[in-house]
Amino acid sequence: MLRLAHHNKAAKLTALVTAVVLAVAPSLAAAQENRGPPVLRDAETEQLLRDYSRPILRTAGLERQNIQMVIINESVFNAFVADGRRIFVNYGAIMQSETPNQIIGVLAHETGHLAGGHLAKLREQLAAAQTQMIIAMLLGAGAMVAGARSGNSNGGLTNAGAAAISAPQEMIRRSLLSYQRQHEENADRAGVKYLTATGQSARGMYETFKRFSDEGLFAGRGADPYLQSHPMAIERVAALEGLARSSPYWDKKDDPALQLRHDMVRAKISAFMERPDTVYRRYPMSNNSLPARYARAIATYRHGDLRVAIAQIDQLIQEQPSNPYFYELRGQALLEGGKPVEAIAPLRKAVQLSNSAPLIEMLLGQALVASNNNAYTDEAINILRAAVARETEAPLGYSQLAMAYGRKGDYAQADLASAQAAYLRGDNKTARDLASRAKTRFAIGTPGWVKADDIVSAKPLPGQKNN
Ligand SMILES: [Zn+2]
């Protein structure tokens, strides 16, 4: 399953970092205009990123912080931290990383920012800069007033006033930039340290940053968001190379099994996110590798014939009978192809093989509900409740739960679940209306009533319109 989702928490932190957005995450600035960046949800990709980051986070002493990996729906290369609790990775960064080691290097660098508390420091620095700015503007305004009072109408002093404003601005910008460069170098050093401590090469990190440094020479300003937020000075990349080469693991290659998982995820992202002709150009029929067949099977189900797609997926299953994501794909194809009853068995298998991945449980719950068979209703409710307890930010779980409760005639729980789904989608007005109605259906003070009351009185998340 690869889904677009409006990520509420992302919207929240977008507002939080508006002030530092220029220095840290330029791509968020554009995304903010349509209320929070859409996030991609996929059990397989998220699991891979968690597996990539786990040893790094442990070495950095961040194991207990429960740092989340969030995949942003952007095709350009970017990775950033924005609130100390999440590492954001554009799907483009995964696509453009040819080896696990390359993206792991970027994650190690971002972990360096997290462990160094760079965001909080930058925020402090920015607050100090804003104070300087206000002083500078007061001084500038003072000059203008003086100009006006002296009756000098040729504007000379007025211009001097404007210059008094812009000169400190430029100074502040430069001091912030040099501050940021210092953070980048520290994050590089920390990243290499984590990689070496976990027996991994920093070569991929160097390769990625070298590529940006080379591109930066030609691209000009603002060409790439990662380059904007990560000035790749030639000296910085040279220092990184020295550090990376001094590690005993410089020449260490990625584990072939991990490389295969990486290639499978890249194939999946291409097949879901790119146009079919692009997918077939990347993965032509002449390419008989597992990732290529995975990409073509997905492209077939999305753009072609369901029966042909199922035959292609069954061949994948034959090759890797314990890969949960092949069964998930089979179930998703059947569910979206209007065959929910047939989707149930492969999705059960996918849930079992994935150790009950909540996103796959939600898909199974959806198939059980869509089957229109009341014999499945209780099972659907049980699975969906278990899923939303562990995966608290995906509206799909709650919207399916609402349908299951509706089928049982439990309208109080149905309204509450619908309200929770609306809240997670960022539709606060609908969430409040449904939660108000749910409150009238529950006995006062019961757990359901309390949850509904929480939604009614919840303030809209910052960065969201109060509508
Ligand atoms: Zn950085």
mmCIF file of C-alpha atoms in Angstrom, residues 148-336:
data_model
loop_
_atom_site.group_PDB
_atom_site.id
_atom_site.type_symbol
_atom_site.label_atom_id
_atom_site.label_comp_id
_atom_site.label_asym_id
_atom_site.label_seq_id
_atom_site.Cartn_x
_atom_site.Cartn_y
_atom_site.Cartn_z
ATOM 1 C CA ALA A 148 11.695 64.233 6.992
ATOM 2 C CA ARG A 149 12.120 66.704 9.820
ATOM 3 C CA SER A 150 15.101 68.386 8.265
ATOM 4 C CA GLY A 151 12.854 69.205 5.329
ATOM 5 C CA ASN A 152 15.197 67.441 2.980
ATOM 6 C CA SER A 153 12.836 66.196 0.303
ATOM 7 C CA ASN A 154 15.379 64.859 -2.142
ATOM 8 C CA GLY A 155 15.112 61.488 -0.412
ATOM 9 C CA GLY A 156 18.793 61.195 0.375
ATOM 10 C CA LEU A 157 18.279 60.573 4.029
ATOM 11 C CA THR A 158 15.256 58.421 3.397
ATOM 12 C CA ASN A 159 17.449 56.160 1.331
ATOM 13 C CA ALA A 160 19.998 56.201 4.080
ATOM 14 C CA GLY A 161 17.231 54.980 6.343
ATOM 15 C CA ALA A 162 16.444 52.115 3.985
ATOM 16 C CA ALA A 163 20.116 51.239 3.835
ATOM 17 C CA ALA A 164 20.263 51.218 7.601
ATOM 18 C CA ILE A 165 17.555 48.561 7.507
ATOM 19 C CA SER A 166 19.008 46.389 4.783
ATOM 20 C CA ALA A 167 22.635 46.429 5.908
ATOM 21 C CA PRO A 168 21.976 44.782 9.280
ATOM 22 C CA GLN A 169 19.592 42.370 7.557
ATOM 23 C CA GLU A 170 22.411 41.258 5.321
ATOM 24 C CA MET A 171 24.742 41.049 8.317
ATOM 25 C CA ILE A 172 22.236 38.946 10.230
ATOM 26 C CA ARG A 173 21.669 36.715 7.221
ATOM 27 C CA ARG A 174 25.395 36.133 6.938
ATOM 28 C CA SER A 175 25.859 35.428 10.608
ATOM 29 C CA LEU A 176 22.974 32.928 10.482
ATOM 30 C CA LEU A 177 24.523 31.294 7.430
ATOM 31 C CA SER A 178 27.899 30.888 9.073
ATOM 32 C CA TYR A 179 26.126 29.539 12.146
ATOM 33 C CA GLN A 180 24.341 27.078 9.898
ATOM 34 C CA ARG A 181 27.590 26.047 8.192
ATOM 35 C CA GLN A 182 29.012 25.247 11.577
ATOM 36 C CA HIS A 183 25.984 23.026 12.250
ATOM 37 C CA GLU A 184 26.471 21.273 8.932
ATOM 38 C CA GLU A 185 30.093 20.472 9.679
ATOM 39 C CA ASN A 186 29.172 19.231 13.141
ATOM 40 C CA ALA A 187 26.405 17.049 11.674
ATOM 41 C CA ASP A 188 28.863 15.627 9.116
ATOM 42 C CA ARG A 189 31.339 14.742 11.845
ATOM 43 C CA ALA A 190 28.637 13.216 14.050
ATOM 44 C CA GLY A 191 27.244 11.287 11.080
ATOM 45 C CA VAL A 192 30.613 9.759 10.220
ATOM 46 C CA LYS A 193 31.102 8.879 13.884
ATOM 47 C CA TYR A 194 27.745 7.028 14.013
ATOM 48 C CA LEU A 195 28.477 5.196 10.783
ATOM 49 C CA THR A 196 31.901 4.067 11.951
ATOM 50 C CA ALA A 197 30.546 3.044 15.348
ATOM 51 C CA THR A 198 27.960 0.845 13.627
ATOM 52 C CA GLY A 199 30.503 -0.694 11.239
ATOM 53 C CA GLN A 200 29.223 1.172 8.174
ATOM 54 C CA SER A 201 31.003 3.155 5.506
ATOM 55 C CA ALA A 202 30.560 6.930 5.193
ATOM 56 C CA ARG A 203 31.284 6.635 1.501
ATOM 57 C CA GLY A 204 27.622 6.925 0.489
ATOM 58 C CA MET A 205 27.237 10.111 2.531
ATOM 59 C CA TYR A 206 30.324 11.534 0.870
ATOM 60 C CA GLU A 207 29.107 10.461 -2.602
ATOM 61 C CA THR A 208 25.740 12.127 -2.081
ATOM 62 C CA PHE A 209 27.175 15.382 -0.740
ATOM 63 C CA LYS A 210 29.867 15.439 -3.420
ATOM 64 C CA ARG A 211 27.167 15.120 -6.062
ATOM 65 C CA PHE A 212 25.342 18.121 -4.607
ATOM 66 C CA SER A 213 28.551 20.089 -4.342
ATOM 67 C CA ASP A 214 29.332 19.407 -8.018
ATOM 68 C CA GLU A 215 25.783 20.224 -9.094
ATOM 69 C CA GLY A 216 25.845 23.373 -6.998
ATOM 70 C CA LEU A 217 28.657 24.731 -9.132
ATOM 71 C CA PHE A 218 26.355 24.747 -12.149
ATOM 72 C CA ALA A 219 22.858 24.980 -10.758
ATOM 73 C CA GLY A 220 22.962 28.474 -9.353
ATOM 74 C CA ARG A 221 21.018 29.578 -6.313
ATOM 75 C CA GLY A 222 17.867 27.850 -5.243
ATOM 76 C CA ALA A 223 18.090 25.008 -7.706
ATOM 77 C CA ASP A 224 17.630 22.233 -5.205
ATOM 78 C CA PRO A 225 16.016 22.313 -1.775
ATOM 79 C CA TYR A 226 18.656 20.072 -0.244
ATOM 80 C CA LEU A 227 21.401 22.299 -1.566
ATOM 81 C CA GLN A 228 19.628 25.360 -0.185
ATOM 82 C CA SER A 229 19.376 23.943 3.298
ATOM 83 C CA HIS A 230 22.766 22.227 3.109
ATOM 84 C CA PRO A 231 25.342 24.571 1.622
ATOM 85 C CA MET A 232 27.913 22.166 0.200
ATOM 86 C CA ALA A 233 31.038 24.231 0.339
ATOM 87 C CA ILE A 234 33.953 22.566 -1.435
ATOM 88 C CA GLU A 235 36.001 22.685 1.792
ATOM 89 C CA ARG A 236 33.179 21.004 3.688
ATOM 90 C CA VAL A 237 32.972 18.132 1.203
ATOM 91 C CA ALA A 238 36.771 17.802 1.226
ATOM 92 C CA ALA A 239 36.792 17.619 5.022
ATOM 93 C CA LEU A 240 34.054 14.995 4.876
ATOM 94 C CA GLU A 241 36.026 12.951 2.372
ATOM 95 C CA GLY A 242 39.071 12.956 4.653
ATOM 96 C CA LEU A 243 36.989 11.809 7.608
ATOM 97 C CA ALA A 244 35.153 9.163 5.621
ATOM 98 C CA ARG A 245 38.296 7.702 4.072
ATOM 99 C CA SER A 246 39.964 7.394 7.464
ATOM 100 C CA SER A 247 37.300 4.894 8.556
ATOM 101 C CA PRO A 248 38.218 1.199 8.374
ATOM 102 C CA TYR A 249 34.818 0.628 6.732
ATOM 103 C CA TRP A 250 35.343 2.981 3.754
ATOM 104 C CA ASP A 251 35.318 0.078 1.270
ATOM 105 C CA LYS A 252 32.584 -1.912 2.961
ATOM 106 C CA LYS A 253 29.750 -2.800 0.592
ATOM 107 C CA ASP A 254 26.057 -3.013 1.386
ATOM 108 C CA ASP A 255 24.658 -6.413 2.302
ATOM 109 C CA PRO A 256 23.105 -7.821 -0.916
ATOM 110 C CA ALA A 257 19.856 -8.656 0.898
ATOM 111 C CA LEU A 258 19.563 -5.025 2.039
ATOM 112 C CA GLN A 259 20.429 -3.781 -1.453
ATOM 113 C CA LEU A 260 17.579 -5.926 -2.793
ATOM 114 C CA ARG A 261 15.093 -4.458 -0.281
ATOM 115 C CA HIS A 262 16.314 -0.985 -1.266
ATOM 116 C CA ASP A 263 15.841 -1.740 -4.958
ATOM 117 C CA MET A 264 12.387 -3.188 -4.294
ATOM 118 C CA VAL A 265 11.286 -0.025 -2.497
ATOM 119 C CA ARG A 266 12.649 2.162 -5.288
ATOM 120 C CA ALA A 267 10.786 0.023 -7.832
ATOM 121 C CA LYS A 268 7.586 0.343 -5.808
ATOM 122 C CA ILE A 269 7.886 4.126 -5.446
ATOM 123 C CA SER A 270 8.526 4.488 -9.167
ATOM 124 C CA ALA A 271 5.535 2.293 -10.031
ATOM 125 C CA PHE A 272 3.187 4.189 -7.707
ATOM 126 C CA MET A 273 4.456 7.713 -8.232
ATOM 127 C CA GLU A 274 5.649 7.902 -11.833
ATOM 128 C CA ARG A 275 3.880 7.750 -15.184
ATOM 129 C CA PRO A 276 3.646 4.262 -16.713
ATOM 130 C CA ASP A 277 5.950 5.145 -19.621
ATOM 131 C CA THR A 278 8.599 6.284 -17.131
ATOM 132 C CA VAL A 279 8.145 3.064 -15.143
ATOM 133 C CA TYR A 280 8.564 0.924 -18.275
ATOM 134 C CA ARG A 281 11.601 2.934 -19.318
ATOM 135 C CA ARG A 282 13.238 2.358 -15.948
ATOM 136 C CA TYR A 283 12.112 -1.274 -15.814
ATOM 137 C CA PRO A 284 11.876 -2.558 -19.401
ATOM 138 C CA MET A 285 10.548 -6.039 -20.209
ATOM 139 C CA SER A 286 14.128 -7.107 -20.913
ATOM 140 C CA ASN A 287 14.912 -6.616 -17.214
ATOM 141 C CA ASN A 288 13.904 -9.804 -15.447
ATOM 142 C CA SER A 289 15.094 -8.826 -11.962
ATOM 143 C CA LEU A 290 12.708 -9.075 -9.028
ATOM 144 C CA PRO A 291 12.506 -5.254 -8.581
ATOM 145 C CA ALA A 292 11.699 -4.796 -12.280
ATOM 146 C CA ARG A 293 8.950 -7.420 -12.138
ATOM 147 C CA TYR A 294 7.627 -5.802 -8.936
ATOM 148 C CA ALA A 295 7.464 -2.408 -10.662
ATOM 149 C CA ARG A 296 5.709 -3.865 -13.723
ATOM 150 C CA ALA A 297 3.200 -5.835 -11.620
ATOM 151 C CA ILE A 298 2.247 -2.640 -9.779
ATOM 152 C CA ALA A 299 2.051 -0.668 -13.035
ATOM 153 C CA THR A 300 -0.175 -3.392 -14.535
ATOM 154 C CA TYR A 301 -2.628 -3.353 -11.619
ATOM 155 C CA ARG A 302 -2.751 0.440 -11.609
ATOM 156 C CA HIS A 303 -2.998 1.053 -15.328
ATOM 157 C CA GLY A 304 -3.795 -2.286 -16.940
ATOM 158 C CA ASP A 305 -5.652 -5.513 -16.459
ATOM 159 C CA LEU A 306 -6.354 -6.880 -12.961
ATOM 160 C CA ARG A 307 -6.160 -10.545 -14.025
ATOM 161 C CA VAL A 308 -2.772 -10.021 -15.683
ATOM 162 C CA ALA A 309 -1.551 -8.119 -12.621
ATOM 163 C CA ILE A 310 -2.647 -10.928 -10.279
ATOM 164 C CA ALA A 311 -0.761 -13.467 -12.417
ATOM 165 C CA GLN A 312 2.364 -11.279 -12.221
ATOM 166 C CA ILE A 313 1.995 -10.861 -8.453
ATOM 167 C CA ASP A 314 1.522 -14.627 -8.021
ATOM 168 C CA GLN A 315 4.866 -15.180 -9.731
ATOM 169 C CA LEU A 316 6.471 -12.798 -7.252
ATOM 170 C CA ILE A 317 4.846 -14.691 -4.373
ATOM 171 C CA GLN A 318 6.148 -17.966 -5.790
ATOM 172 C CA GLU A 319 9.661 -16.543 -5.696
ATOM 173 C CA GLN A 320 9.437 -15.057 -2.173
ATOM 174 C CA PRO A 321 6.596 -16.873 -0.396
ATOM 175 C CA SER A 322 7.211 -15.122 2.902
ATOM 176 C CA ASN A 323 7.357 -11.537 1.602
ATOM 177 C CA PRO A 324 4.359 -9.832 3.276
ATOM 178 C CA TYR A 325 4.296 -6.972 0.786
ATOM 179 C CA PHE A 326 3.545 -9.241 -2.194
ATOM 180 C CA TYR A 327 0.400 -10.489 -0.416
ATOM 181 C CA GLU A 328 -0.417 -6.915 0.548
ATOM 182 C CA LEU A 329 -0.134 -5.912 -3.109
ATOM 183 C CA ARG A 330 -2.354 -8.832 -4.174
ATOM 184 C CA GLY A 331 -4.946 -7.780 -1.602
ATOM 185 C CA GLN A 332 -4.768 -4.116 -2.537
ATOM 186 C CA ALA A 333 -5.131 -4.888 -6.258
ATOM 187 C CA LEU A 334 -8.198 -7.070 -5.614
ATOM 188 C CA LEU A 335 -9.735 -4.589 -3.171
ATOM 189 C CA GLU A 336 -9.304 -1.672 -5.539
#
